[in-house]
PDB file of C-alpha atoms in Angstrom:
ATOM      1  CA  UNK A   5      19.204  -9.267  23.388  1.00 30.00           C
ATOM      2  CA  UNK A   6      22.914  -8.616  23.195  1.00 32.00           C
ATOM      3  CA  UNK A   7      24.795  -9.059  26.478  1.00 30.00           C
ATOM      4  CA  UNK A   8      26.529  -5.712  26.912  1.00 25.00           C
ATOM      5  CA  UNK A   9      27.660  -3.898  30.038  1.00 27.00           C
ATOM      6  CA  UNK A  10      26.301  -0.486  29.120  1.00 25.00           C
ATOM      7  CA  UNK A  11      22.606  -0.751  28.327  1.00 25.00           C
ATOM      8  CA  UNK A  12      19.661   1.377  27.417  1.00 23.00           C
ATOM      9  CA  UNK A  13      16.075   0.742  26.424  1.00 22.00           C
ATOM     10  CA  UNK A  14      14.520   2.279  23.361  1.00 26.00           C
ATOM     11  CA  UNK A  15      11.341   2.093  21.348  1.00 26.00           C
ATOM     12  CA  UNK A  16      11.450   0.558  17.916  1.00 28.00           C
ATOM     13  CA  UNK A  17       8.953   2.077  15.552  1.00 31.00           C
ATOM     14  CA  UNK A  18       6.907  -0.506  13.745  1.00 35.00           C
ATOM     15  CA  UNK A  19       6.836   0.889  10.214  1.00 35.00           C
ATOM     16  CA  UNK A  20       3.279  -0.228   9.618  1.00 37.00           C
ATOM     17  CA  UNK A  21       1.900   1.327   6.492  1.00 41.00           C
ATOM     18  CA  UNK A  22      -0.129   4.450   7.008  1.00 48.00           C
ATOM     19  CA  UNK A  23      -0.702   4.512  10.749  1.00 40.00           C
ATOM     20  CA  UNK A  24       0.739   5.604  14.049  1.00 35.00           C
ATOM     21  CA  UNK A  25       1.792   2.351  15.705  1.00 32.00           C
ATOM     22  CA  UNK A  26       4.651   1.597  18.048  1.00 33.00           C
ATOM     23  CA  UNK A  27       5.987  -1.816  18.909  1.00 35.00           C
ATOM     24  CA  UNK A  28       7.846  -1.461  22.193  1.00 31.00           C
ATOM     25  CA  UNK A  29      10.910  -3.718  22.183  1.00 35.00           C
ATOM     26  CA  UNK A  30      13.660  -3.328  24.803  1.00 35.00           C
ATOM     27  CA  UNK A  31      17.060  -3.335  23.100  1.00 43.00           C
ATOM     28  CA  UNK A  32      20.087  -3.895  25.321  1.00 44.00           C
ATOM     29  CA  UNK A  33      22.822  -2.032  23.513  1.00 49.00           C
ATOM     30  CA  UNK A  34      26.371  -0.800  24.053  1.00 53.00           C
ATOM     31  CA  UNK A  35      26.665   2.674  22.576  1.00 54.00           C
ATOM     32  CA  UNK A  36      30.453   2.779  22.897  1.00 60.00           C
ATOM     33  CA  UNK A  37      30.824  -0.582  21.153  1.00 68.00           C
ATOM     34  CA  UNK A  38      28.624   0.475  18.249  1.00 78.00           C
ATOM     35  CA  UNK A  39      30.477   3.769  17.807  1.00 78.00           C
ATOM     36  CA  UNK A  40      33.757   1.863  17.615  1.00 88.00           C
ATOM     37  CA  UNK A  41      32.245  -0.640  15.174  1.00 91.00           C
ATOM     38  CA  UNK A  42      31.152   2.131  12.791  1.00 92.00           C
ATOM     39  CA  UNK A  43      34.731   3.392  12.610  1.00 91.00           C
ATOM     40  CA  UNK A  44      36.171  -0.116  12.116  1.00 94.00           C
ATOM     41  CA  UNK A  45      34.025  -1.113   9.135  1.00 94.00           C
ATOM     42  CA  UNK A  46      34.514   2.025   7.041  1.00 92.00           C
ATOM     43  CA  UNK A  47      36.017   1.255   3.645  1.00 94.00           C
ATOM     44  CA  UNK A  48      34.916  -2.392   3.510  1.00 95.00           C
ATOM     45  CA  UNK A  49      33.597  -3.872   0.260  1.00 97.00           C
ATOM     46  CA  UNK A  50      30.369  -5.784   0.854  1.00 97.00           C
ATOM     47  CA  UNK A  51      28.098  -7.944  -1.272  1.00 98.00           C
ATOM     48  CA  UNK A  52      24.455  -7.511  -0.237  1.00 98.00           C
ATOM     49  CA  UNK A  53      22.056 -10.365  -1.054  1.00 98.00           C
ATOM     50  CA  UNK A  54      18.293 -10.025  -1.468  1.00 97.00           C
ATOM     51  CA  UNK A  55      15.272 -12.011  -2.608  1.00 96.00           C
ATOM     52  CA  UNK A  56      14.562 -11.074  -6.240  1.00 96.00           C
ATOM     53  CA  UNK A  57      10.778 -11.442  -5.947  1.00 94.00           C
ATOM     54  CA  UNK A  58       9.847  -9.970  -2.582  1.00 94.00           C
ATOM     55  CA  UNK A  59       8.068  -6.703  -3.328  1.00 92.00           C
ATOM     56  CA  UNK A  60       7.925  -4.180  -1.793  1.00 93.00           C
ATOM     57  CA  UNK A  61      11.178  -5.115  -0.004  1.00 95.00           C
ATOM     58  CA  UNK A  62      13.377  -6.291  -2.874  1.00 96.00           C
ATOM     59  CA  UNK A  63      12.665  -6.842  -6.569  1.00 96.00           C
ATOM     60  CA  UNK A  64      13.784  -5.921 -10.068  1.00 93.00           C
ATOM     61  CA  UNK A  65      11.708  -3.160 -11.592  1.00 89.00           C
ATOM     62  CA  UNK A  66      10.419  -3.008 -15.158  1.00 87.00           C
ATOM     63  CA  UNK A  67      13.365  -0.723 -15.903  1.00 88.00           C
ATOM     64  CA  UNK A  68      15.732  -3.536 -14.778  1.00 86.00           C
ATOM     65  CA  UNK A  69      16.810  -1.541 -11.724  1.00 92.00           C
ATOM     66  CA  UNK A  70      17.024  -3.106  -8.252  1.00 96.00           C
ATOM     67  CA  UNK A  71      14.304  -1.647  -6.069  1.00 96.00           C
ATOM     68  CA  UNK A  72      12.518  -2.070  -2.757  1.00 96.00           C
ATOM     69  CA  UNK A  73      12.481  -0.944   0.849  1.00 95.00           C
ATOM     70  CA  UNK A  74      15.337  -3.243   1.900  1.00 96.00           C
ATOM     71  CA  UNK A  75      17.362  -2.394  -1.206  1.00 97.00           C
ATOM     72  CA  UNK A  76      17.156   1.359  -0.636  1.00 97.00           C
ATOM     73  CA  UNK A  77      17.724   1.011   3.091  1.00 97.00           C
ATOM     74  CA  UNK A  78      20.780  -1.158   2.405  1.00 97.00           C
ATOM     75  CA  UNK A  79      22.168   1.474   0.057  1.00 97.00           C
ATOM     76  CA  UNK A  80      21.511   4.245   2.573  1.00 97.00           C
ATOM     77  CA  UNK A  81      23.212   2.260   5.344  1.00 97.00           C
ATOM     78  CA  UNK A  82      26.248   1.569   3.171  1.00 97.00           C
ATOM     79  CA  UNK A  83      26.540   5.225   2.201  1.00 97.00           C
ATOM     80  CA  UNK A  84      26.304   6.326   5.834  1.00 96.00           C
ATOM     81  CA  UNK A  85      28.917   3.743   6.914  1.00 96.00           C
ATOM     82  CA  UNK A  86      31.168   4.611   3.947  1.00 96.00           C
ATOM     83  CA  UNK A  87      31.060   1.061   2.641  1.00 97.00           C
ATOM     84  CA  UNK A  88      31.492   0.014  -0.974  1.00 97.00           C
ATOM     85  CA  UNK A  89      28.438  -2.178  -1.534  1.00 97.00           C
ATOM     86  CA  UNK A  90      26.993  -4.087  -4.455  1.00 97.00           C
ATOM     87  CA  UNK A  91      23.549  -5.693  -4.357  1.00 97.00           C
ATOM     88  CA  UNK A  92      22.732  -9.075  -5.880  1.00 97.00           C
ATOM     89  CA  UNK A  93      19.153 -10.292  -6.316  1.00 97.00           C
ATOM     90  CA  UNK A  94      18.643 -14.061  -6.140  1.00 97.00           C
ATOM     91  CA  UNK A  95      15.732 -16.521  -6.038  1.00 96.00           C
ATOM     92  CA  UNK A  96      14.490 -16.914  -2.468  1.00 95.00           C
ATOM     93  CA  UNK A  97      15.845 -20.450  -2.018  1.00 94.00           C
ATOM     94  CA  UNK A  98      19.342 -19.338  -3.067  1.00 96.00           C
ATOM     95  CA  UNK A  99      19.758 -16.350  -0.754  1.00 96.00           C
ATOM     96  CA  UNK A 100      20.747 -18.120   2.476  1.00 95.00           C
ATOM     97  CA  UNK A 101      22.925 -20.776   0.731  1.00 95.00           C
ATOM     98  CA  UNK A 102      24.793 -17.959  -1.034  1.00 96.00           C
ATOM     99  CA  UNK A 103      25.655 -16.412   2.326  1.00 96.00           C
ATOM    100  CA  UNK A 104      26.743 -19.782   3.722  1.00 94.00           C
ATOM    101  CA  UNK A 105      28.961 -20.395   0.669  1.00 96.00           C
ATOM    102  CA  UNK A 106      30.639 -16.982   1.020  1.00 96.00           C
ATOM    103  CA  UNK A 107      29.053 -15.664  -2.171  1.00 97.00           C
ATOM    104  CA  UNK A 108      27.788 -12.661  -0.236  1.00 97.00           C
ATOM    105  CA  UNK A 109      28.402 -10.824   3.039  1.00 97.00           C
ATOM    106  CA  UNK A 110      24.984  -9.581   4.214  1.00 97.00           C
ATOM    107  CA  UNK A 111      21.403 -10.629   3.476  1.00 97.00           C
ATOM    108  CA  UNK A 112      19.101  -7.612   3.438  1.00 97.00           C
ATOM    109  CA  UNK A 113      15.843  -9.440   2.637  1.00 94.00           C
ATOM    110  CA  UNK A 114      14.570 -12.979   2.380  1.00 85.00           C
ATOM    111  CA  UNK A 115      14.972 -15.491   5.232  1.00 84.00           C
ATOM    112  CA  UNK A 116      12.486 -15.636   8.074  1.00 81.00           C
ATOM    113  CA  UNK A 117      14.029 -15.069  11.506  1.00 80.00           C
ATOM    114  CA  UNK A 118      13.874 -18.461  13.204  1.00 81.00           C
ATOM    115  CA  UNK A 119      15.834 -20.144  15.991  1.00 80.00           C
ATOM    116  CA  UNK A 120      18.002 -22.078  13.533  1.00 83.00           C
ATOM    117  CA  UNK A 121      19.033 -18.840  11.816  1.00 86.00           C
ATOM    118  CA  UNK A 122      19.837 -17.116  15.109  1.00 84.00           C
ATOM    119  CA  UNK A 123      22.157 -19.984  16.102  1.00 88.00           C
ATOM    120  CA  UNK A 124      24.320 -19.595  13.013  1.00 89.00           C
ATOM    121  CA  UNK A 125      24.116 -15.897  12.182  1.00 93.00           C
ATOM    122  CA  UNK A 126      24.356 -12.348  13.427  1.00 93.00           C
ATOM    123  CA  UNK A 127      21.120 -10.426  12.849  1.00 93.00           C
ATOM    124  CA  UNK A 128      20.448  -6.713  13.201  1.00 93.00           C
ATOM    125  CA  UNK A 129      17.598  -5.040  15.003  1.00 90.00           C
ATOM    126  CA  UNK A 130      14.397  -5.159  12.956  1.00 90.00           C
ATOM    127  CA  UNK A 131      14.021  -2.355  10.422  1.00 91.00           C
ATOM    128  CA  UNK A 132      10.389  -3.312   9.709  1.00 89.00           C
ATOM    129  CA  UNK A 133       7.785  -5.329  11.637  1.00 88.00           C
ATOM    130  CA  UNK A 134       4.736  -6.621   9.790  1.00 88.00           C
ATOM    131  CA  UNK A 135       1.344  -5.823  11.244  1.00 91.00           C
ATOM    132  CA  UNK A 136      -2.309  -6.571  10.508  1.00 95.00           C
ATOM    133  CA  UNK A 137      -5.339  -4.318  10.292  1.00 96.00           C
ATOM    134  CA  UNK A 138      -9.096  -4.371  10.084  1.00 97.00           C
ATOM    135  CA  UNK A 139     -10.864  -2.783   7.128  1.00 97.00           C
ATOM    136  CA  UNK A 140     -14.528  -2.040   6.414  1.00 97.00           C
ATOM    137  CA  UNK A 141     -16.652  -0.270   3.830  1.00 97.00           C
ATOM    138  CA  UNK A 142     -16.582   3.500   4.004  1.00 95.00           C
ATOM    139  CA  UNK A 143     -19.303   4.916   6.198  1.00 93.00           C
ATOM    140  CA  UNK A 144     -19.323   1.909   8.533  1.00 92.00           C
ATOM    141  CA  UNK A 145     -19.993   3.104  12.076  1.00 91.00           C
ATOM    142  CA  UNK A 146     -17.463   1.109  14.083  1.00 94.00           C
ATOM    143  CA  UNK A 147     -15.667   3.331  16.619  1.00 91.00           C
ATOM    144  CA  UNK A 148     -12.903   0.850  17.429  1.00 94.00           C
ATOM    145  CA  UNK A 149     -11.819  -2.733  16.768  1.00 96.00           C
ATOM    146  CA  UNK A 150     -11.900  -4.230  20.242  1.00 96.00           C
ATOM    147  CA  UNK A 151     -13.304  -7.779  20.568  1.00 97.00           C
ATOM    148  CA  UNK A 152     -16.339  -6.327  22.311  1.00 96.00           C
ATOM    149  CA  UNK A 153     -17.056  -3.827  19.531  1.00 96.00           C
ATOM    150  CA  UNK A 154     -16.778  -6.471  16.779  1.00 97.00           C
ATOM    151  CA  UNK A 155     -18.796  -9.076  18.668  1.00 97.00           C
ATOM    152  CA  UNK A 156     -21.532 -10.531  16.454  1.00 97.00           C
ATOM    153  CA  UNK A 157     -20.282  -8.868  13.270  1.00 97.00           C
ATOM    154  CA  UNK A 158     -19.314 -10.884  10.185  1.00 98.00           C
ATOM    155  CA  UNK A 159     -15.515 -10.826  10.382  1.00 98.00           C
ATOM    156  CA  UNK A 160     -13.700 -12.195   7.334  1.00 98.00           C
ATOM    157  CA  UNK A 161     -10.214 -13.735   7.162  1.00 98.00           C
ATOM    158  CA  UNK A 162      -8.183 -16.157   5.061  1.00 97.00           C
ATOM    159  CA  UNK A 163      -8.583 -19.749   6.227  1.00 97.00           C
ATOM    160  CA  UNK A 164      -5.666 -21.526   7.933  1.00 96.00           C
ATOM    161  CA  UNK A 165      -3.624 -18.322   8.121  1.00 95.00           C
ATOM    162  CA  UNK A 166      -1.741 -16.654  10.958  1.00 94.00           C
ATOM    163  CA  UNK A 167      -4.471 -14.003  10.977  1.00 97.00           C
ATOM    164  CA  UNK A 168      -7.071 -16.746  11.431  1.00 96.00           C
ATOM    165  CA  UNK A 169      -5.248 -18.069  14.508  1.00 95.00           C
ATOM    166  CA  UNK A 170      -5.173 -14.586  16.000  1.00 96.00           C
ATOM    167  CA  UNK A 171      -8.884 -14.016  15.436  1.00 97.00           C
ATOM    168  CA  UNK A 172      -9.905 -17.399  16.816  1.00 96.00           C
ATOM    169  CA  UNK A 173      -7.964 -16.652  19.983  1.00 95.00           C
ATOM    170  CA  UNK A 174      -9.130 -13.091  20.610  1.00 96.00           C
ATOM    171  CA  UNK A 175     -12.282 -12.502  18.511  1.00 97.00           C
ATOM    172  CA  UNK A 176     -14.233 -15.717  19.043  1.00 96.00           C
ATOM    173  CA  UNK A 177     -17.427 -13.736  19.787  1.00 97.00           C
ATOM    174  CA  UNK A 178     -17.469 -12.364  16.246  1.00 98.00           C
ATOM    175  CA  UNK A 179     -19.086 -14.305  13.399  1.00 98.00           C
ATOM    176  CA  UNK A 180     -15.835 -15.488  11.798  1.00 98.00           C
ATOM    177  CA  UNK A 181     -16.057 -16.106   8.048  1.00 98.00           C
ATOM    178  CA  UNK A 182     -13.283 -18.047   6.281  1.00 98.00           C
ATOM    179  CA  UNK A 183     -12.155 -17.486   2.681  1.00 98.00           C
ATOM    180  CA  UNK A 184      -9.757 -19.527   0.582  1.00 97.00           C
ATOM    181  CA  UNK A 185      -7.481 -16.613  -0.293  1.00 97.00           C
ATOM    182  CA  UNK A 186      -7.010 -12.870   0.061  1.00 96.00           C
ATOM    183  CA  UNK A 187      -8.716 -12.085  -3.246  1.00 96.00           C
ATOM    184  CA  UNK A 188     -11.888 -13.861  -2.109  1.00 98.00           C
ATOM    185  CA  UNK A 189     -11.788 -12.124   1.250  1.00 98.00           C
ATOM    186  CA  UNK A 190     -11.440  -8.655  -0.243  1.00 98.00           C
ATOM    187  CA  UNK A 191     -14.132  -9.322  -2.826  1.00 98.00           C
ATOM    188  CA  UNK A 192     -16.464 -10.301   0.021  1.00 98.00           C
ATOM    189  CA  UNK A 193     -15.677  -7.073   1.855  1.00 98.00           C
ATOM    190  CA  UNK A 194     -16.371  -5.015  -1.250  1.00 97.00           C
ATOM    191  CA  UNK A 195     -19.675  -6.798  -1.928  1.00 97.00           C
ATOM    192  CA  UNK A 196     -20.937  -6.477   1.662  1.00 96.00           C
ATOM    193  CA  UNK A 197     -20.734 -10.252   2.295  1.00 98.00           C
ATOM    194  CA  UNK A 198     -18.736  -9.468   5.445  1.00 98.00           C
ATOM    195  CA  UNK A 199     -18.795  -6.450   7.721  1.00 97.00           C
ATOM    196  CA  UNK A 200     -15.071  -6.341   8.430  1.00 98.00           C
ATOM    197  CA  UNK A 201     -11.936  -7.957   6.984  1.00 98.00           C
ATOM    198  CA  UNK A 202      -8.701  -8.685   8.835  1.00 98.00           C
ATOM    199  CA  UNK A 203      -5.456  -9.096   6.885  1.00 96.00           C
ATOM    200  CA  UNK A 204      -1.856  -7.987   6.411  1.00 94.00           C
ATOM    201  CA  UNK A 205      -1.432  -4.205   6.579  1.00 92.00           C
ATOM    202  CA  UNK A 206       0.664  -3.920   3.423  1.00 90.00           C
ATOM    203  CA  UNK A 207      -1.679  -6.135   1.426  1.00 92.00           C
ATOM    204  CA  UNK A 208      -4.688  -4.120   2.531  1.00 94.00           C
ATOM    205  CA  UNK A 209      -2.939  -0.821   1.821  1.00 92.00           C
ATOM    206  CA  UNK A 210      -2.200  -1.792  -1.786  1.00 91.00           C
ATOM    207  CA  UNK A 211      -5.754  -3.054  -2.320  1.00 95.00           C
ATOM    208  CA  UNK A 212      -7.447  -0.047  -0.729  1.00 94.00           C
ATOM    209  CA  UNK A 213      -5.381   2.306  -2.857  1.00 90.00           C
ATOM    210  CA  UNK A 214      -5.755   0.273  -6.067  1.00 91.00           C
ATOM    211  CA  UNK A 215      -8.416   0.023  -8.724  1.00 93.00           C
ATOM    212  CA  UNK A 216      -9.722  -3.374  -7.546  1.00 94.00           C
ATOM    213  CA  UNK A 217     -11.296  -1.894  -4.428  1.00 95.00           C
ATOM    214  CA  UNK A 218     -13.111   0.811  -6.358  1.00 95.00           C
ATOM    215  CA  UNK A 219     -12.594   3.105  -3.378  1.00 95.00           C
ATOM    216  CA  UNK A 220     -15.131   1.090  -1.406  1.00 97.00           C
ATOM    217  CA  UNK A 221     -13.350   0.651   1.855  1.00 96.00           C
ATOM    218  CA  UNK A 222     -10.953   2.045   4.435  1.00 94.00           C
ATOM    219  CA  UNK A 223      -8.838   1.010   7.400  1.00 95.00           C
ATOM    220  CA  UNK A 224     -10.408   0.799  10.844  1.00 95.00           C
ATOM    221  CA  UNK A 225      -8.563   1.825  13.972  1.00 91.00           C
ATOM    222  CA  UNK A 226      -4.819   1.076  14.362  1.00 90.00           C
ATOM    223  CA  UNK A 227      -2.447  -1.729  13.316  1.00 91.00           C
ATOM    224  CA  UNK A 228      -2.020  -4.833  15.461  1.00 93.00           C
ATOM    225  CA  UNK A 229       1.273  -6.504  16.343  1.00 90.00           C
ATOM    226  CA  UNK A 230       1.308 -10.137  17.457  1.00 91.00           C
ATOM    227  CA  UNK A 231       4.689 -11.848  17.418  1.00 85.00           C
ATOM    228  CA  UNK A 232       3.151 -15.258  18.094  1.00 87.00           C
ATOM    229  CA  UNK A 233       1.215 -15.251  14.831  1.00 89.00           C
ATOM    230  CA  UNK A 234       1.448 -12.738  11.984  1.00 89.00           C
ATOM    231  CA  UNK A 235       4.153 -10.225  12.960  1.00 87.00           C
ATOM    232  CA  UNK A 236       7.486 -10.767  11.251  1.00 84.00           C
ATOM    233  CA  UNK A 237      10.605  -8.736  11.870  1.00 86.00           C
ATOM    234  CA  UNK A 238      12.686  -7.805   8.819  1.00 91.00           C
ATOM    235  CA  UNK A 239      16.407  -7.808   9.618  1.00 93.00           C
ATOM    236  CA  UNK A 240      19.834  -7.844   7.972  1.00 96.00           C
ATOM    237  CA  UNK A 241      21.613 -11.204   8.341  1.00 96.00           C
ATOM    238  CA  UNK A 242      25.341 -11.937   8.287  1.00 96.00           C
ATOM    239  CA  UNK A 243      27.669 -14.779   9.322  1.00 96.00           C
ATOM    240  CA  UNK A 244      28.204 -15.362  13.040  1.00 94.00           C
ATOM    241  CA  UNK A 245      31.812 -14.114  12.861  1.00 95.00           C
ATOM    242  CA  UNK A 246      30.740 -10.617  11.720  1.00 95.00           C
ATOM    243  CA  UNK A 247      29.678  -9.215  15.095  1.00 94.00           C
ATOM    244  CA  UNK A 248      31.421  -5.877  14.531  1.00 95.00           C
ATOM    245  CA  UNK A 249      29.678  -5.447  11.194  1.00 96.00           C
ATOM    246  CA  UNK A 250      26.336  -6.233  12.817  1.00 95.00           C
ATOM    247  CA  UNK A 251      26.961  -3.624  15.514  1.00 95.00           C
ATOM    248  CA  UNK A 252      27.752  -1.047  12.845  1.00 96.00           C
ATOM    249  CA  UNK A 253      24.545  -1.812  10.951  1.00 96.00           C
ATOM    250  CA  UNK A 254      22.549  -1.660  14.193  1.00 94.00           C
ATOM    251  CA  UNK A 255      23.889   1.812  14.846  1.00 94.00           C
ATOM    252  CA  UNK A 256      23.181   3.109  11.348  1.00 95.00           C
ATOM    253  CA  UNK A 257      19.687   1.564  11.206  1.00 94.00           C
ATOM    254  CA  UNK A 258      18.871   3.413  14.433  1.00 92.00           C
ATOM    255  CA  UNK A 259      20.185   6.663  12.955  1.00 93.00           C
ATOM    256  CA  UNK A 260      18.292   6.272   9.676  1.00 94.00           C
ATOM    257  CA  UNK A 261      15.054   5.643  11.561  1.00 92.00           C
ATOM    258  CA  UNK A 262      15.518   8.549  13.957  1.00 91.00           C
ATOM    259  CA  UNK A 263      16.270  10.932  11.076  1.00 92.00           C
ATOM    260  CA  UNK A 264      13.178   9.900   9.126  1.00 91.00           C
ATOM    261  CA  UNK A 265      15.083   8.232   6.284  1.00 94.00           C
ATOM    262  CA  UNK A 266      13.444   4.845   6.885  1.00 92.00           C
ATOM    263  CA  UNK A 267       9.981   6.411   6.882  1.00 89.00           C
ATOM    264  CA  UNK A 268      10.738   8.247   3.650  1.00 91.00           C
ATOM    265  CA  UNK A 269      11.897   5.023   1.951  1.00 93.00           C
ATOM    266  CA  UNK A 270       8.835   3.063   3.097  1.00 90.00           C
ATOM    267  CA  UNK A 271       6.506   5.850   1.935  1.00 87.00           C
ATOM    268  CA  UNK A 272       7.820   5.518  -1.624  1.00 90.00           C
ATOM    269  CA  UNK A 273       6.693   1.896  -1.817  1.00 90.00           C
ATOM    270  CA  UNK A 274       3.554   1.726   0.338  1.00 85.00           C
ATOM    271  CA  UNK A 275       0.390   3.615  -0.650  1.00 76.00           C
ATOM    272  CA  UNK A 276      -1.492   5.506   2.028  1.00 64.00           C
ATOM    273  CA  UNK A 277      -5.231   5.673   1.326  1.00 52.00           C
ATOM    274  CA  UNK A 278      -7.664   8.158   2.801  1.00 48.00           C
ATOM    275  CA  UNK A 279      -5.005  10.747   3.553  1.00 48.00           C
ATOM    276  CA  UNK A 280      -3.318   8.643   6.235  1.00 52.00           C
ATOM    277  CA  UNK A 281       0.376   9.160   6.946  1.00 48.00           C
ATOM    278  CA  UNK A 282       3.291   6.954   7.710  1.00 44.00           C
ATOM    279  CA  UNK A 283       4.309   6.941  11.369  1.00 42.00           C
ATOM    280  CA  UNK A 284       6.687   9.584  12.655  1.00 32.00           C
ATOM    281  CA  UNK A 285       8.864   8.783  15.653  1.00 32.00           C
TER     282      UNK A 285
END
């Protein structure tokens, strides 16, 4: 939390694919400071850095164009702040070194937010928080996904994953079934080898809406957020001496979310099976 004199609390919408889910995070913010920051950064030329193979957040399309949620959100933020921005896609292991070597000004996708990064960088509020969901075959009569409701059912997950740690802590009364990878897990769900599968929301959304699933299955209940295991916040990262720039991006990311721009961008990259909708704040 930023240590400002004028504070307010707000709700950050967790842009989990195809569901109404809110992740309540108190953000201590100085509205006056951010308004001033927006005015100060206008006209700057910025080099935005992104992981080149991180779909759906940043990648190069078959048409050679730079695409992804973070790419489009970065462009929208730059346009709103009246910045002159260029985007450079790099291999994952080159993104953070490029920022450190002054070969770029802002990272819009790539590094995981860890303590070491926070000590040396300014990071924005999260523009996306990863979630996990349960899925089952269509027609399954499971009213909700509480530990009590899933007790005794065959509950599949990928072995040694963050999702496995979550299930072992909260769903120990279910019959937990481990699989070596996501493909094996989803194949087991499709073939009725497990009653329910638990995995990353985005991964499940693409599978449910793709040909591999054969339309067999659907989401159950709502997304889950657990910051101790599988939930990862996606942020913009910049050097520690760019506080004003970070404040400006914080302000514009809030505005883009409140106006529905963020939701619209996410909806272009994440499929929504079974008529579900992206969340609306």
